Protein backbone atom coordinates (compact mmCIF):
# COMPACT_ATOMS: atom_id res chain seq x y z
CA MET A 1 4.39 30.05 -170.97
CA THR A 2 2.65 30.90 -174.28
CA LEU A 3 2.45 34.25 -176.06
CA TRP A 4 -0.88 36.20 -176.25
CA ASN A 5 -0.93 38.65 -179.06
CA GLY A 6 2.75 39.14 -178.77
CA SER A 7 3.09 39.68 -175.10
CA TYR A 8 3.32 37.39 -171.85
CA PRO A 9 -0.19 37.15 -170.09
CA PHE A 10 1.17 38.19 -166.76
CA TYR A 11 2.46 41.67 -167.78
CA PRO A 12 0.28 44.60 -168.41
CA GLY A 13 0.25 46.16 -171.74
CA ALA A 14 0.80 49.78 -170.53
CA ASN A 15 3.98 51.00 -168.72
CA ALA A 16 3.64 51.59 -164.97
CA CYS A 17 5.53 54.90 -165.04
CA PHE A 18 5.78 56.56 -161.65
CA PRO A 19 3.58 59.78 -161.51
CA PHE A 20 5.23 63.16 -161.04
CA ASP A 21 5.67 64.09 -157.31
CA THR A 22 4.06 67.53 -156.87
CA THR A 23 5.20 68.03 -153.22
CA ARG A 24 8.55 69.28 -154.19
CA ALA A 25 7.13 71.64 -156.82
CA VAL A 26 4.66 72.97 -154.24
CA ILE A 27 7.39 73.71 -151.77
CA VAL A 28 9.57 75.50 -154.22
CA THR A 29 6.61 77.55 -155.63
CA VAL A 30 5.58 78.78 -152.06
CA PHE A 31 9.12 79.89 -151.36
CA LEU A 32 9.70 81.50 -154.72
CA SER A 33 6.39 83.39 -154.35
CA MET A 34 7.62 84.66 -150.99
CA LEU A 35 10.83 85.77 -152.57
CA ALA A 36 8.86 87.50 -155.40
CA THR A 37 6.70 89.33 -152.95
CA SER A 38 9.72 90.53 -151.16
CA ILE A 39 11.33 91.81 -154.25
CA ILE A 40 8.31 93.81 -155.08
CA ILE A 41 8.55 95.60 -151.84
CA LEU A 42 12.36 95.93 -152.24
CA PRO A 43 12.27 99.54 -153.67
CA GLY A 44 10.64 100.68 -150.40
CA ILE A 45 13.71 99.70 -148.45
CA PRO A 46 16.35 102.40 -147.97
CA ALA A 47 19.15 102.31 -150.55
CA ARG A 48 22.00 101.81 -148.03
CA ARG A 49 20.17 98.89 -146.38
CA ARG A 50 18.63 97.32 -149.50
CA LEU A 51 21.48 94.90 -150.34
CA LEU A 52 22.03 93.47 -146.81
CA TRP A 53 18.20 93.14 -146.33
CA PHE A 54 17.84 91.26 -149.64
CA LEU A 55 20.93 89.13 -148.80
CA ARG A 56 19.37 88.13 -145.46
CA LEU A 57 16.10 87.31 -147.09
CA VAL A 58 17.58 85.03 -149.76
CA LEU A 59 19.73 83.27 -147.17
CA GLY A 60 16.77 82.67 -144.93
CA LEU A 61 14.34 81.39 -147.57
CA PHE A 62 16.96 79.20 -149.00
CA MET A 63 17.74 77.40 -145.75
CA GLY A 64 14.11 76.94 -145.00
CA ALA A 65 13.20 75.66 -148.45
CA VAL A 66 16.12 73.14 -148.42
CA ILE A 67 15.36 71.84 -144.86
CA LEU A 68 11.61 71.40 -146.00
CA ASN A 69 12.26 70.16 -149.45
CA VAL A 70 14.77 67.29 -148.61
CA GLN A 71 12.11 65.59 -146.40
CA PHE A 72 10.29 64.50 -149.70
CA THR A 73 13.10 64.02 -152.13
CA ARG A 74 14.02 60.36 -153.10
CA ASP A 75 17.80 60.94 -154.01
CA TRP A 76 19.59 60.81 -150.75
CA GLN A 77 21.46 57.92 -152.17
CA SER A 78 21.49 56.93 -155.83
CA GLY A 79 23.39 55.04 -158.34
CA TRP A 80 23.14 53.97 -162.09
CA VAL A 81 24.52 51.19 -164.12
CA GLN A 82 24.11 50.20 -167.81
CA ALA A 83 23.66 46.50 -168.50
CA ASN A 84 22.30 43.88 -170.79
CA THR A 85 19.72 42.12 -168.64
CA SER A 86 16.57 39.92 -169.14
CA TYR A 87 13.35 41.99 -169.34
CA LYS A 88 10.68 39.61 -168.14
CA SER A 89 10.72 36.26 -166.27
CA PHE A 90 10.51 33.07 -168.11
CA SER A 91 11.88 34.83 -171.19
CA PRO A 92 15.40 34.64 -172.76
CA VAL A 93 15.07 37.97 -174.43
CA GLN A 94 17.52 40.50 -173.20
CA VAL A 95 17.54 44.30 -173.40
CA SER A 96 20.11 47.13 -173.08
CA ALA A 97 18.90 49.38 -170.41
CA ASP A 98 20.05 51.98 -167.69
CA ILE A 99 19.09 50.81 -164.23
CA GLY A 100 18.86 53.41 -161.50
CA LEU A 101 18.46 52.97 -157.71
CA HIS A 102 17.36 56.09 -155.69
CA ILE A 103 16.99 55.86 -151.95
CA GLY A 104 15.08 58.40 -150.00
CA LEU A 105 13.81 58.79 -146.37
CA ALA A 106 10.47 57.23 -147.09
CA GLY A 107 11.35 54.53 -149.59
CA VAL A 108 13.20 53.50 -152.57
CA ASN A 109 12.73 54.19 -156.34
CA VAL A 110 14.10 51.78 -158.96
CA THR A 111 14.31 53.17 -162.53
CA LEU A 112 14.56 51.05 -165.74
CA ARG A 113 15.11 53.09 -168.92
CA GLY A 114 15.88 51.20 -172.24
CA ASN A 115 18.82 52.34 -174.34
CA PRO A 116 17.20 53.04 -176.69
CA VAL A 117 13.85 53.36 -175.10
CA GLU A 118 12.01 51.56 -177.94
CA GLN A 119 13.02 47.73 -177.84
CA ILE A 120 11.31 44.68 -178.51
CA ASN A 121 8.18 46.42 -179.58
CA GLU A 122 7.87 48.14 -176.21
CA THR A 123 8.64 51.39 -174.57
CA ILE A 124 11.03 50.64 -171.64
CA ASN A 125 10.70 53.41 -169.14
CA TYR A 126 9.77 52.52 -165.59
CA ASN A 127 10.16 54.32 -162.32
CA GLU A 128 8.70 52.37 -159.44
CA HIS A 129 8.44 53.60 -155.79
CA PHE A 130 8.46 51.11 -152.86
CA PRO A 131 7.65 52.82 -149.57
CA TRP A 132 9.16 51.79 -146.12
CA SER A 133 8.01 54.73 -144.01
CA PHE A 134 6.09 54.01 -140.85
CA GLY A 135 2.42 53.29 -141.78
CA ALA A 136 3.46 51.81 -145.26
CA ASP A 137 4.09 48.21 -145.95
CA TYR A 138 7.16 47.58 -148.21
CA ASP A 139 6.64 43.86 -148.56
CA HIS A 140 3.05 44.52 -149.70
CA SER A 141 4.21 46.97 -152.31
CA TYR A 142 6.75 44.47 -153.51
CA SER A 143 3.99 41.77 -153.71
CA GLN A 144 1.91 44.11 -155.77
CA GLY A 145 4.86 44.62 -158.10
CA LEU A 146 5.01 40.84 -158.58
CA GLN A 147 1.40 40.70 -159.23
CA LYS A 148 1.52 43.39 -161.87
CA GLY A 149 4.56 41.72 -163.56
CA LEU A 150 6.98 44.46 -163.32
CA PRO A 151 10.22 43.88 -165.29
CA SER A 152 12.72 41.60 -163.73
CA PRO A 153 15.52 44.21 -163.12
CA ILE A 154 13.08 46.37 -160.93
CA LEU A 155 11.91 43.37 -158.91
CA TYR A 156 15.50 42.08 -158.51
CA VAL A 157 16.72 45.40 -156.97
CA ALA A 158 13.50 45.94 -154.93
CA GLU A 159 13.88 42.34 -153.36
CA LYS A 160 17.21 43.45 -151.91
CA PHE A 161 15.38 45.91 -149.53
CA SER A 162 12.59 43.68 -148.52
CA SER A 163 12.32 42.51 -144.90
CA GLN A 164 12.68 38.87 -146.08
CA SER A 165 16.01 39.60 -147.93
CA PRO A 166 19.14 38.04 -146.49
CA CYS A 167 20.70 41.39 -147.06
CA GLY A 168 18.97 42.62 -143.80
CA VAL A 169 19.04 46.38 -144.73
CA HIS A 170 15.34 47.03 -144.65
CA ARG A 171 15.08 47.63 -140.87
CA GLN A 172 18.24 49.90 -140.86
CA TYR A 173 17.06 52.11 -143.67
CA ARG A 174 13.46 52.18 -142.29
CA ILE A 175 14.47 53.23 -138.87
CA ALA A 176 17.20 55.72 -140.12
CA GLY A 177 14.70 57.26 -142.40
CA HIS A 178 12.35 57.87 -139.70
CA TYR A 179 14.73 59.50 -137.28
CA VAL A 180 16.31 61.54 -140.03
CA SER A 181 12.91 62.93 -140.98
CA LEU A 182 12.11 63.70 -137.37
CA THR A 183 15.47 65.54 -136.77
CA LEU A 184 14.84 67.51 -139.99
CA TRP A 185 11.41 68.68 -138.76
CA LEU A 186 13.06 69.72 -135.52
CA ALA A 187 15.57 71.67 -137.58
CA PHE A 188 12.79 73.34 -139.53
CA CYS A 189 11.16 74.52 -136.29
CA THR A 190 14.41 75.88 -134.92
CA TRP A 191 14.84 77.71 -138.30
CA LEU A 192 11.39 79.30 -137.92
CA ILE A 193 12.23 80.31 -134.30
CA SER A 194 15.50 81.95 -135.50
CA ILE A 195 13.63 83.88 -138.21
CA LEU A 196 11.19 85.08 -135.48
CA LEU A 197 13.99 86.06 -133.15
CA PHE A 198 15.86 87.96 -135.93
CA SER A 199 12.66 89.80 -136.73
CA MET A 200 12.38 90.98 -133.11
CA SER A 201 16.03 92.08 -133.21
CA ILE A 202 17.01 89.41 -130.57
CA LEU A 203 20.23 88.69 -132.39
CA LEU A 204 22.17 86.57 -129.92
CA TYR A 205 19.31 84.05 -129.42
CA GLY A 206 18.62 84.11 -133.14
CA GLY A 207 22.26 83.05 -133.86
CA GLN A 208 22.00 80.35 -131.26
CA MET A 209 18.90 78.89 -132.81
CA LEU A 210 20.52 79.12 -136.23
CA LEU A 211 23.51 77.31 -134.71
CA LEU A 212 21.19 74.56 -133.33
CA THR A 213 19.57 74.28 -136.75
CA GLY A 214 22.88 73.54 -138.45
CA THR A 215 23.63 71.00 -135.61
CA LEU A 216 20.36 69.18 -136.33
CA ILE A 217 20.85 68.97 -139.91
CA LEU A 218 24.37 67.54 -139.67
CA SER A 219 23.17 65.11 -137.01
CA SER A 220 20.49 63.85 -139.52
CA LEU A 221 23.20 63.33 -142.14
CA LEU A 222 25.17 61.29 -139.70
CA LEU A 223 22.14 59.14 -138.86
CA PHE A 224 21.62 58.38 -142.66
CA SER A 225 25.19 57.53 -143.02
CA THR A 226 24.95 54.70 -140.52
CA ALA A 227 22.27 53.11 -142.58
CA ARG A 228 24.24 53.45 -145.90
CA ASN A 229 27.17 51.63 -144.52
CA SER A 230 24.97 48.61 -143.95
CA LEU A 231 24.34 48.04 -147.70
CA ARG A 232 26.79 45.13 -148.25
CA CYS A 233 24.74 42.87 -150.65
CA PRO A 234 26.02 43.37 -154.16
CA ILE A 235 23.42 44.27 -156.86
CA GLN A 236 24.83 42.30 -159.76
CA PHE A 237 23.76 42.46 -163.47
CA GLY A 238 26.01 40.04 -165.21
CA PRO A 239 29.62 41.35 -165.17
CA VAL A 240 28.70 44.82 -163.71
CA SER A 241 27.28 45.80 -160.40
CA LEU A 242 25.03 48.67 -159.33
CA ARG A 243 26.93 50.86 -156.82
CA THR A 244 25.23 53.81 -155.04
CA ASP A 245 26.74 57.01 -153.58
CA TYR A 246 25.33 59.98 -151.75
CA GLY A 247 22.82 61.95 -153.86
CA GLU A 248 21.98 65.43 -154.58
CA SER A 249 19.65 65.80 -151.47
CA PHE A 250 22.43 64.59 -149.11
CA TRP A 251 24.94 67.08 -150.46
CA LEU A 252 22.49 69.96 -150.55
CA ALA A 253 21.42 69.25 -146.84
CA LEU A 254 25.20 69.17 -145.97
CA ALA A 255 25.90 72.44 -147.51
CA THR A 256 22.79 73.98 -145.83
CA GLY A 257 23.74 72.56 -142.41
CA LEU A 258 27.38 73.88 -142.65
CA LEU A 259 25.86 77.35 -143.90
CA CYS A 260 23.65 77.48 -140.82
CA LEU A 261 26.47 76.50 -138.51
CA LEU A 262 28.86 79.12 -139.89
CA LEU A 263 26.20 81.83 -139.88
CA GLY A 264 25.24 81.04 -136.28
CA LEU A 265 28.79 81.03 -135.07
CA ALA A 266 29.51 84.33 -136.87
CA ILE A 267 26.48 85.91 -135.32
CA ILE A 268 27.44 84.87 -131.78
CA ILE A 269 30.99 85.91 -132.13
CA LEU A 270 30.17 89.24 -133.61
CA ASN A 271 27.68 89.86 -130.85
CA SER A 272 30.52 89.36 -128.31
CA VAL A 273 33.44 91.04 -130.17
CA GLN A 274 31.76 93.84 -132.29
CA PRO A 275 28.01 94.23 -131.45
CA GLN A 276 27.84 97.37 -133.50
CA LYS A 277 28.80 95.80 -136.75
CA LEU A 278 26.39 93.12 -136.16
CA LYS A 279 23.68 95.79 -135.64
CA LEU A 280 24.77 97.47 -138.86
CA ILE A 281 24.35 94.13 -140.83
CA PHE A 282 20.83 93.76 -139.40
CA SER A 283 20.15 97.49 -140.16
CA LEU A 284 19.70 98.25 -136.35
CA ASP A 285 22.38 100.83 -136.03
CA LYS A 286 20.06 103.97 -135.73
CA SER A 287 22.20 106.14 -133.57
CA ASN A 288 22.79 108.74 -136.37
CA GLU A 289 19.16 108.79 -137.34
CA GLU A 290 18.13 109.15 -133.67
CA GLU A 291 20.53 112.04 -133.08
CA GLN A 292 19.27 113.80 -136.10
CA TRP A 293 15.70 113.19 -135.16
CA ASP A 294 16.36 114.70 -131.56
CA GLN A 295 18.16 117.67 -133.10
CA SER A 296 15.29 118.43 -135.38
CA TRP A 297 12.93 118.61 -132.51
CA LEU A 298 15.16 120.71 -130.23
CA PRO A 299 14.20 124.39 -129.56
CA ALA A 300 16.06 127.16 -131.37
CA GLN A 301 19.06 128.43 -129.62
CA PRO A 302 18.15 131.35 -127.42
CA SER A 303 19.70 134.71 -128.00
CA CYS A 304 22.62 135.62 -125.80
CA SER A 305 20.50 138.23 -124.06
CA ALA A 306 18.19 135.50 -122.77
CA GLN A 307 20.51 132.75 -121.82
CA GLY A 308 20.89 133.86 -118.29
CA GLY A 309 17.37 135.11 -117.84
CA PHE A 310 16.91 137.82 -115.17
CA MET A 311 19.64 136.52 -113.02
CA VAL A 312 22.47 137.64 -115.45
CA PRO A 313 24.30 140.70 -114.18
CA LEU A 314 23.94 143.79 -116.21
CA GLY A 315 27.66 143.90 -117.11
CA GLU A 316 27.58 140.42 -118.55
CA LEU A 317 24.88 141.39 -121.24
CA CYS A 318 25.87 141.06 -124.88
CA PRO A 319 27.31 144.21 -126.34
CA GLY A 320 24.90 146.47 -128.00
CA THR A 321 22.06 145.25 -125.81
CA ALA A 322 21.94 148.31 -123.52
CA THR A 323 20.95 151.70 -124.60
CA GLN A 324 23.48 154.31 -123.41
CA LEU A 325 21.92 157.31 -121.59
């Protein structure tokens, strides 16, 4: 292999940095816009209901945003390692770099970041995505990476998850990601139904749907855990190995699932034990207002002379109403 203008001919001159994923930003922007719109109308809510109404709004939007957002994140499982490794094939040159592995529901991301970034007259900053969702060909993406001449650490890590790898984890992650995504979509639908039921003041069924939402989220985490336990092949870079653990999306989904579960149970229990407090939380306790409304429309109290009409005996009339002769 000969040099050509200081670089190897199979490698592109520009870095293949992964583009910014706008899906997450769009989801967050939509939910923040809904929150901002609700804050604008907040002064129109009665003062004694304002805090509870705003708290219900924030919790509802938070749960919906998390359920929808973790569908597209790529950090359900992640890990980093710092190592001295070869940068390109057929080259003895080694670089000091941080190597990251990020596993999502739809594929895997491999990150290579130089430490420092500028080394051997190049900017070492890569983040490559290899999809395995249904409709995507992981092996084809890996072959394209070989043809582009991606750095050796990225190809080494990506090869561990290919269908031809002796590790045999490709099928487990692919199927688990598919069913986890399906379960989360069901959880998003049940969350929408619960919001609709709460807006219709059907609190018991709304709490049950919220309980079902939490159960579905926790079930999706259990499905993903089965795939993670199948990763037994070590990813070794000299004396150090790249180990992964649950990422931010996993813990965020776990917290949201537990929140939905606890809120659903609390609503069901309060509906059975103290329904009036539950109505007060959802601003449905209008007995005092209805009583005041009814009293405001009642006719004025009749005078004591007219209470009995013409059937009242003359001796029972109020004092001073009869004129003495």
